Amino acid sequence: MQEAQKSLSLWAKIKSMLSEKNNIYLRPFISSLLLLTGFIFHFFHFAFYQHDISPLLWNILAYLPVGIPVLIEAYKCIKNKDIFSEYTLMSIATIGAFCIGEYPEAVSVMLFYTIGEIFQDRAVNRAKQNITSLLNLKSNITFVIRNGQAIATDPKLVQIGDIIEVKVGERVSLDGSLLSPSSACFDTAALTGESTPKTIGEKGSILSGMLSLNKVVHIKVTKPYGESTLSRLLAMVKDAAQKKAPAERFIRKFARVYTPVIVGLAILIVLMPLLYASIHPTFHYFFHTWFSKALVFLVISCPCALVISIPLGYFGGIGAASKQGILFKGGNYLNAITKIDTLLFDKTGTLTNGIFEVQEVQEIQGTEDPKEIQYIQTIPQNPLDIPYFVKAIAEVEAKSNHPIAKAILAYAKKINLPIRPIDEVEELAGLGLKANLDHHEILVGNLPLMDNYQINYPKALCNTVSTIVCCAQDRILLGYFILSDTPKKNLVQTIKKLRTLGIKKMQILSGDKQSIVSNLGEKIGIKSAYGDLLPEGKVKHLQELLSQHSHNVAFVGDGINDAPVLAMSDIGIAMGGLGSDIAIETADVIIQTDHIEKIADAIHIGRLTTKIVYQNIALALGVKLLVLTLAALGIANLWEAVFADVGVALLAILNAARIPYSYKSYSK
C-alpha cells in the first residue's frame, strides 16, 4: 500500500513538473542539459559521439524542447499571412544552421530566445503586478439582506436599492451609501493608492473595492454591478494596454518593412558573391561560407528587443502610476503628458478642497432696490425663524451633486430643516438651478444667473471674496448664502514643482466670481486667473490657446461642466475622478485621489517611461546595426548573432523593468 502511495506521489510530482506553469522552465532546462553534455562528449572524445550522425541527433534532441514552440508559432504566423515574423526568421536561421553543420549554434539561438522569453514574462508580470492586483478585488459573491438574513448572491444580480452586508475584512462589491448609524472605517488603498484609512459616516458614499476595517456594515446599493467604480476601473485598465504610444506604433510599422528588407539582404549576401565570381573567375565562391554569413545576418536581424521591450516599458509606466493612484488610459497618454507646457486648472474641487461651509445667511428686505439687509444667525435659535428662501434653496439644491449643494444640505441638516422632494428642477450649466416650487419660479445660483434674469441685487456682492448662492422667487431676490472654500494642502509647493518640470504657463478657469478666482490665484502664485466663465467660455479660452499651435495644453478638472474642455485639451486630467462618471469617460488621465501633487507625479512617470523606452530603441538599433555590418562583412559569427538578438533583448527588458524602482513620488 505504501509503495503504491509513493508511486502516486512520484507521478504527481512528474505531472507537476510537466504542468503548463513549470513547462516554461523545464524546456530550457532539458535543452541546456543536453547541449552541455554534448559539449562534454565532444571535448572528451566519447566514442559513440564521434560518429557523423551522433552529434546531429544529439543536438536535434537538445533543439526540440525549445525549438518546437517557435516552429509552431512560425507556422501560425505564415498561415495568418504574417510571413516575416521573428519566429519565421529564427526558424529559417536555425534550420539553415543545421544544414551547414553548426549544430550547437542552432540550439543556442532557440535556447537563449526561450530564456529571454522567461525573463520577459517575469518582467511583464512584475510590471502588471500593481494593475492585475485589482482583478483580485473582484468578488464573485456578495451578501444581500433578504427577510432579515444575509443571502450569498452573485453581485451581477444585485439590484439598485438592495441592502448588502459587508463583514470586517471583506471588500465592498458594489457602490452604495452607508446605512450603519455610526461611522465606519474603510481601506481605500486599492482604489486611490492612499494608505490612510478613511472614516465614512451614515449615508456616506461607499465605492466598490473598499475594504471594511472595523465593523460589519450595511450598504444600500446605488449602482448596478456593471457601472460600479471597480468594474469601470478594471475596464479602463484593460483598455489601457490597447492604446499604443507613438513609439509602439512606429516599431510595429517599422518591423513590417524592416523584416522583408532583411530577408532580401540575406538572399543578396548569398547571391551577390556568386554573381561577382561569375564575372571574376579568380574569385573563389564557396556556397557554405556565404550561406553561413546570410544565416548570421538573419539571426541578428530579429527585432525581439524592440518588439518586446517597448510595450513592456509603457506597461511598466502604467503600473508604476497605478500604484500611486494615477490611471493612464493608455501608453499614448504617458507619451503625450511629457510634452505638456501649459496647465489649465478648474478651481472648485481641483485647486480647492471643494468642501464648502455656509458662513452667513442674508435675507433681503426691499426688493426692487434692496438697501436694508437683515442678518440671520447661522444656526437660528427657533426653527420658525428660518426664512422661506433658506428652505427654498435647500429643497432645490437637494437635486444637485455639486460641492456647494452638499454644503447647503449639510447646513440644512444642522438646523434640522425638513426638506420636501421636488420633481421639476432644471440645471442651468455654470449658473445654477431653476425649479417650480409652490407655483412660483425659483432661481438658485450665482450672480451671473441673477444678471441673466435681470434680477436686482446689492452691487457690493460683486466684490465679495467668497462664494455667493442667491435665491430669487418670480424674478425677485429673497436672500443669499455666503460660503467659503479653502485651497488644497501643499498647493503652493505643487505649483512650484510643476514649474521646475517645465510647465511654463498655468491658468485658472472657473465659473466662480472673478474676485474669488483672482484672490486664489494670488495666494498660490498663478497670475492668470479667469472667473465668471460658463462651460462655453472655458471652451473658447482653450480653443484660443490651441489655435496658437505653440502650446501643448492639459486641463485639470473634476466636474460635469469640465467635460468639454477635458475632451478638447491635449491631455484631460480628472481629479478625484472615481466619483464622477463624466470625468472618467472624458479624461485621459485620472488622479484617483484629490491630491494635486499627483499631477507632478504623473508628468514625472511619463518622462521616466519615455526616457527608458527611447534608451531601449537606441540600444537595440545601435547594437544590431553594428553587428549587422560585421555580419555583412563576414566578421561576426553565429555566437555574436545570438548576443545581438537575445542579449540585447534581455538588456532592454531589464532596463524597462526598472521603471517602478527608478521612480520617486513627488507627493511623498
XYZ file of C-alpha atoms in Angstrom, residues 70 86-87 90 109-110 112-125 127-128 241 244 247-249 251-252 254-255 301-317 609 612-613 616-617 619-620 624 644-657 659:
71
model
C 8.975 28.628 -32.075
C 10.633 36.944 -35.711
C 9.591 33.275 -35.402
C 14.658 32.200 -36.235
C 19.679 30.551 -30.734
C 16.462 28.842 -29.640
C 18.675 31.846 -25.445
C 15.481 33.061 -27.090
C 13.445 30.862 -24.707
C 15.426 32.134 -21.710
C 14.765 35.661 -22.948
C 11.049 34.876 -23.098
C 11.166 33.719 -19.460
C 12.819 36.978 -18.415
C 10.243 38.859 -20.455
C 7.351 37.039 -18.775
C 8.790 37.735 -15.338
C 9.307 41.401 -16.197
C 5.796 41.716 -17.622
C 4.281 40.041 -14.557
C 5.095 45.389 -14.331
C 1.492 44.154 -14.281
C -2.974 48.174 -22.855
C -0.418 52.396 -28.214
C 6.920 54.716 -30.290
C 4.945 51.444 -30.178
C 3.073 52.226 -33.377
C 8.024 49.930 -34.147
C 5.095 47.868 -35.460
C 8.994 49.592 -38.827
C 9.008 45.799 -38.298
C 18.041 40.894 -37.665
C 15.280 39.537 -35.374
C 13.600 42.648 -33.867
C 12.943 40.930 -30.500
C 14.381 43.685 -28.321
C 12.228 46.335 -29.953
C 9.004 44.337 -30.185
C 9.230 43.112 -26.576
C 10.785 45.897 -24.544
C 8.911 48.954 -25.823
C 5.360 47.806 -24.934
C 6.811 46.447 -21.701
C 8.250 49.902 -20.934
C 4.899 51.625 -21.323
C 3.134 48.917 -19.334
C 5.713 49.371 -16.583
C 4.931 53.096 -16.556
C 8.945 55.908 -19.036
C 13.683 54.377 -20.837
C 11.721 53.466 -23.979
C 15.846 50.745 -25.478
C 15.275 51.858 -29.069
C 20.345 50.276 -27.614
C 18.585 47.766 -29.857
C 22.027 45.491 -34.242
C 22.958 40.772 -30.735
C 19.496 39.234 -30.809
C 18.773 37.670 -27.408
C 21.384 39.545 -25.365
C 20.163 42.966 -26.414
C 16.548 41.878 -25.848
C 17.439 40.824 -22.290
C 19.205 44.125 -21.589
C 16.230 46.087 -22.932
C 13.765 44.045 -20.856
C 15.798 44.557 -17.679
C 16.005 48.284 -18.436
C 12.227 48.509 -18.914
C 11.559 46.512 -15.740
C 10.706 51.817 -14.107
